Amino acid sequence: MPLRPALATAACAALLLLVAAPSAPADSSAPAPEETVTVDSKGLMAADGTVTLSGTYRCVDSVGPVYVSSSIGQRSETVRYAIGGTEAVCDGKLHRWENESRPSPTTLKHGRADVEAAVVELHPVGILPLPRFHALLKQEVTLKKA
């Protein structure tokens, strides 16, 4: 068989294999379905401005240290305040988490707020750890008096 027709046949065969092959997930670092994080519907805010957020999490298969982080915002989509970080255990079991911080006594008010919670692993890649998200959630909560 001459060289050009053989190359064309091989290229077509390779193209057919690529088209017929099942596609890989777009993001292999996406959280597994059994990995979750929840946020309790009520957060607490003390008189001095200290905010306490809590919920549950479940994660599996970690190599590096894992934390449950949370942030809160009110009246602005772009301004958020970090509310602590709790060390997590990724053993596949359901665990409670609670984070506490005081952004400022006058920053947040009682009432509706948006909370973002994440279970994040500092996954070792080479000499620098890179974040690997095990679970993410954005939810509205109500800040109540502590």
PDB file of C-alpha atoms in Angstrom:
ATOM      1  CA  MET A   1       0.000   0.000   0.000  1.00  0.00           C
ATOM      2  CA  PRO A   2       1.414   3.404  -0.938  1.00  0.00           C
ATOM      3  CA  LEU A   3       2.444   5.658   1.970  1.00  0.00           C
ATOM      4  CA  ARG A   4      -0.123   8.463   1.524  1.00  0.00           C
ATOM      5  CA  PRO A   5      -3.243   6.240   1.537  1.00  0.00           C
ATOM      6  CA  ALA A   6      -1.847   4.325   4.544  1.00  0.00           C
ATOM      7  CA  LEU A   7      -1.313   7.576   6.489  1.00  0.00           C
ATOM      8  CA  ALA A   8      -4.788   8.798   5.549  1.00  0.00           C
ATOM      9  CA  THR A   9      -6.322   5.497   6.704  1.00  0.00           C
ATOM     10  CA  ALA A  10      -4.400   5.647   9.996  1.00  0.00           C
ATOM     11  CA  ALA A  11      -5.435   9.279  10.575  1.00  0.00           C
ATOM     12  CA  CYS A  12      -9.108   8.472   9.919  1.00  0.00           C
ATOM     13  CA  ALA A  13      -8.949   5.477  12.261  1.00  0.00           C
ATOM     14  CA  ALA A  14      -7.401   7.611  15.016  1.00  0.00           C
ATOM     15  CA  LEU A  15     -10.063  10.281  14.492  1.00  0.00           C
ATOM     16  CA  LEU A  16     -12.841   7.697  14.724  1.00  0.00           C
ATOM     17  CA  LEU A  17     -11.361   6.316  17.970  1.00  0.00           C
ATOM     18  CA  LEU A  18     -11.214   9.800  19.478  1.00  0.00           C
ATOM     19  CA  VAL A  19     -14.799  10.578  18.518  1.00  0.00           C
ATOM     20  CA  ALA A  20     -16.122   7.205  19.729  1.00  0.00           C
ATOM     21  CA  ALA A  21     -14.191   7.188  23.028  1.00  0.00           C
ATOM     22  CA  PRO A  22     -16.095   8.343  26.124  1.00  0.00           C
ATOM     23  CA  SER A  23     -15.071  11.814  27.149  1.00  0.00           C
ATOM     24  CA  ALA A  24     -13.205  12.385  30.391  1.00  0.00           C
ATOM     25  CA  PRO A  25     -14.690  14.758  32.962  1.00  0.00           C
ATOM     26  CA  ALA A  26     -13.807  18.386  32.240  1.00  0.00           C
ATOM     27  CA  ASP A  27     -12.446  18.908  35.762  1.00  0.00           C
ATOM     28  CA  SER A  28     -10.884  15.871  37.401  1.00  0.00           C
ATOM     29  CA  SER A  29     -10.506  17.882  40.627  1.00  0.00           C
ATOM     30  CA  ALA A  30     -14.287  18.303  40.936  1.00  0.00           C
ATOM     31  CA  PRO A  31     -15.682  17.124  44.287  1.00  0.00           C
ATOM     32  CA  ALA A  32     -16.859  13.516  44.416  1.00  0.00           C
ATOM     33  CA  PRO A  33     -20.625  13.089  44.973  1.00  0.00           C
ATOM     34  CA  GLU A  34     -20.081  11.570  48.424  1.00  0.00           C
ATOM     35  CA  GLU A  35     -18.202  14.700  49.551  1.00  0.00           C
ATOM     36  CA  THR A  36     -20.469  17.364  51.042  1.00  0.00           C
ATOM     37  CA  VAL A  37     -20.535  20.490  53.159  1.00  0.00           C
ATOM     38  CA  THR A  38     -23.615  22.038  54.763  1.00  0.00           C
ATOM     39  CA  VAL A  39     -24.215  25.306  56.589  1.00  0.00           C
ATOM     40  CA  ASP A  40     -26.704  25.657  59.435  1.00  0.00           C
ATOM     41  CA  SER A  41     -29.521  28.046  58.526  1.00  0.00           C
ATOM     42  CA  LYS A  42     -28.768  30.259  61.546  1.00  0.00           C
ATOM     43  CA  GLY A  43     -25.468  31.914  62.351  1.00  0.00           C
ATOM     44  CA  LEU A  44     -24.725  33.618  65.653  1.00  0.00           C
ATOM     45  CA  MET A  45     -23.388  37.126  66.181  1.00  0.00           C
ATOM     46  CA  ALA A  46     -22.283  38.304  69.607  1.00  0.00           C
ATOM     47  CA  ALA A  47     -22.532  41.890  70.844  1.00  0.00           C
ATOM     48  CA  ASP A  48     -18.810  42.425  70.109  1.00  0.00           C
ATOM     49  CA  GLY A  49     -19.321  41.388  66.438  1.00  0.00           C
ATOM     50  CA  THR A  50     -17.971  37.837  66.752  1.00  0.00           C
ATOM     51  CA  VAL A  51     -19.689  35.629  64.167  1.00  0.00           C
ATOM     52  CA  THR A  52     -20.076  31.866  64.589  1.00  0.00           C
ATOM     53  CA  LEU A  53     -21.005  29.699  61.615  1.00  0.00           C
ATOM     54  CA  SER A  54     -21.465  25.933  61.704  1.00  0.00           C
ATOM     55  CA  GLY A  55     -22.602  22.926  59.703  1.00  0.00           C
ATOM     56  CA  THR A  56     -21.484  19.473  58.641  1.00  0.00           C
ATOM     57  CA  TYR A  57     -18.997  18.038  56.157  1.00  0.00           C
ATOM     58  CA  ARG A  58     -17.926  14.722  54.673  1.00  0.00           C
ATOM     59  CA  CYS A  59     -14.817  14.107  52.595  1.00  0.00           C
ATOM     60  CA  VAL A  60     -12.641  11.216  51.450  1.00  0.00           C
ATOM     61  CA  ASP A  61      -9.177  10.515  50.073  1.00  0.00           C
ATOM     62  CA  SER A  62      -6.969  13.356  51.255  1.00  0.00           C
ATOM     63  CA  VAL A  63      -3.187  13.468  51.087  1.00  0.00           C
ATOM     64  CA  GLY A  64      -2.483  16.911  52.526  1.00  0.00           C
ATOM     65  CA  PRO A  65      -4.078  18.871  55.382  1.00  0.00           C
ATOM     66  CA  VAL A  66      -7.792  19.659  54.904  1.00  0.00           C
ATOM     67  CA  TYR A  67      -9.811  22.576  56.287  1.00  0.00           C
ATOM     68  CA  VAL A  68     -13.423  23.738  56.325  1.00  0.00           C
ATOM     69  CA  SER A  69     -13.339  27.429  55.476  1.00  0.00           C
ATOM     70  CA  SER A  70     -16.233  29.855  55.547  1.00  0.00           C
ATOM     71  CA  SER A  71     -16.936  33.434  54.573  1.00  0.00           C
ATOM     72  CA  ILE A  72     -19.909  35.739  54.952  1.00  0.00           C
ATOM     73  CA  GLY A  73     -21.255  38.762  53.133  1.00  0.00           C
ATOM     74  CA  GLN A  74     -24.200  41.153  53.390  1.00  0.00           C
ATOM     75  CA  ARG A  75     -25.539  43.782  51.005  1.00  0.00           C
ATOM     76  CA  SER A  76     -22.637  43.301  48.574  1.00  0.00           C
ATOM     77  CA  GLU A  77     -21.687  40.509  46.198  1.00  0.00           C
ATOM     78  CA  THR A  78     -18.050  41.595  46.168  1.00  0.00           C
ATOM     79  CA  VAL A  79     -17.267  42.150  49.873  1.00  0.00           C
ATOM     80  CA  ARG A  80     -16.814  39.005  51.958  1.00  0.00           C
ATOM     81  CA  TYR A  81     -15.363  38.370  55.408  1.00  0.00           C
ATOM     82  CA  ALA A  82     -13.469  35.201  56.311  1.00  0.00           C
ATOM     83  CA  ILE A  83     -14.937  33.416  59.304  1.00  0.00           C
ATOM     84  CA  GLY A  84     -12.257  31.067  60.581  1.00  0.00           C
ATOM     85  CA  GLY A  85     -11.145  27.655  59.408  1.00  0.00           C
ATOM     86  CA  THR A  86     -11.522  24.262  61.028  1.00  0.00           C
ATOM     87  CA  GLU A  87      -9.223  21.308  60.440  1.00  0.00           C
ATOM     88  CA  ALA A  88     -11.119  18.482  58.753  1.00  0.00           C
ATOM     89  CA  VAL A  89     -10.792  14.690  58.824  1.00  0.00           C
ATOM     90  CA  CYS A  90     -11.447  13.008  55.470  1.00  0.00           C
ATOM     91  CA  ASP A  91     -12.528   9.551  56.584  1.00  0.00           C
ATOM     92  CA  GLY A  92     -15.863   9.386  54.731  1.00  0.00           C
ATOM     93  CA  LYS A  93     -17.854  10.005  57.935  1.00  0.00           C
ATOM     94  CA  LEU A  94     -20.153  12.945  58.633  1.00  0.00           C
ATOM     95  CA  HIS A  95     -18.543  15.525  60.954  1.00  0.00           C
ATOM     96  CA  ARG A  96     -19.634  18.880  62.457  1.00  0.00           C
ATOM     97  CA  TRP A  97     -17.649  22.050  61.888  1.00  0.00           C
ATOM     98  CA  GLU A  98     -17.771  25.451  63.583  1.00  0.00           C
ATOM     99  CA  ASN A  99     -15.846  28.576  62.615  1.00  0.00           C
ATOM    100  CA  GLU A 100     -15.655  31.828  64.556  1.00  0.00           C
ATOM    101  CA  SER A 101     -14.191  35.256  63.814  1.00  0.00           C
ATOM    102  CA  ARG A 102     -14.797  38.937  64.476  1.00  0.00           C
ATOM    103  CA  PRO A 103     -14.597  40.959  61.241  1.00  0.00           C
ATOM    104  CA  SER A 104     -15.482  44.243  62.979  1.00  0.00           C
ATOM    105  CA  PRO A 105     -18.128  45.236  65.527  1.00  0.00           C
ATOM    106  CA  THR A 106     -20.005  47.364  62.984  1.00  0.00           C
ATOM    107  CA  THR A 107     -19.383  45.425  59.764  1.00  0.00           C
ATOM    108  CA  LEU A 108     -22.228  42.902  59.886  1.00  0.00           C
ATOM    109  CA  LYS A 109     -25.784  43.274  61.127  1.00  0.00           C
ATOM    110  CA  HIS A 110     -28.345  40.783  62.389  1.00  0.00           C
ATOM    111  CA  GLY A 111     -30.525  39.412  59.589  1.00  0.00           C
ATOM    112  CA  ARG A 112     -29.939  37.817  56.197  1.00  0.00           C
ATOM    113  CA  ALA A 113     -26.431  36.993  55.026  1.00  0.00           C
ATOM    114  CA  ASP A 114     -24.773  34.891  52.339  1.00  0.00           C
ATOM    115  CA  VAL A 115     -22.347  32.223  53.538  1.00  0.00           C
ATOM    116  CA  GLU A 116     -19.853  30.305  51.437  1.00  0.00           C
ATOM    117  CA  ALA A 117     -18.334  27.136  52.903  1.00  0.00           C
ATOM    118  CA  ALA A 118     -15.658  24.927  51.375  1.00  0.00           C
ATOM    119  CA  VAL A 119     -13.771  21.794  52.293  1.00  0.00           C
ATOM    120  CA  VAL A 120     -10.294  22.491  50.894  1.00  0.00           C
ATOM    121  CA  GLU A 121      -7.224  20.287  50.874  1.00  0.00           C
ATOM    122  CA  LEU A 122      -3.707  21.699  50.580  1.00  0.00           C
ATOM    123  CA  HIS A 123      -2.728  19.004  48.086  1.00  0.00           C
ATOM    124  CA  PRO A 124       1.044  18.562  47.676  1.00  0.00           C
ATOM    125  CA  VAL A 125       2.126  19.047  44.061  1.00  0.00           C
ATOM    126  CA  GLY A 126       5.881  19.410  43.714  1.00  0.00           C
ATOM    127  CA  ILE A 127       7.200  21.861  46.300  1.00  0.00           C
ATOM    128  CA  LEU A 128       3.992  23.929  46.607  1.00  0.00           C
ATOM    129  CA  PRO A 129       0.650  22.753  47.969  1.00  0.00           C
ATOM    130  CA  LEU A 130      -2.256  23.556  45.659  1.00  0.00           C
ATOM    131  CA  PRO A 131      -5.897  23.814  46.758  1.00  0.00           C
ATOM    132  CA  ARG A 132      -8.104  20.824  45.999  1.00  0.00           C
ATOM    133  CA  PHE A 133     -11.791  21.387  46.676  1.00  0.00           C
ATOM    134  CA  HIS A 134     -13.641  18.460  48.211  1.00  0.00           C
ATOM    135  CA  ALA A 135     -16.982  20.281  48.638  1.00  0.00           C
ATOM    136  CA  LEU A 136     -18.412  23.786  48.091  1.00  0.00           C
ATOM    137  CA  LEU A 137     -21.655  25.488  49.079  1.00  0.00           C
ATOM    138  CA  LYS A 138     -23.149  28.982  48.943  1.00  0.00           C
ATOM    139  CA  GLN A 139     -26.232  29.464  51.102  1.00  0.00           C
ATOM    140  CA  GLU A 140     -28.319  32.195  52.672  1.00  0.00           C
ATOM    141  CA  VAL A 141     -28.443  32.195  56.482  1.00  0.00           C
ATOM    142  CA  THR A 142     -29.919  34.377  59.209  1.00  0.00           C
ATOM    143  CA  LEU A 143     -27.553  36.005  61.704  1.00  0.00           C
ATOM    144  CA  LYS A 144     -29.125  35.893  65.170  1.00  0.00           C
ATOM    145  CA  LYS A 145     -28.005  37.299  68.519  1.00  0.00           C
ATOM    146  CA  ALA A 146     -25.649  34.957  70.344  1.00  0.00           C
TER     147      ALA A 146
END
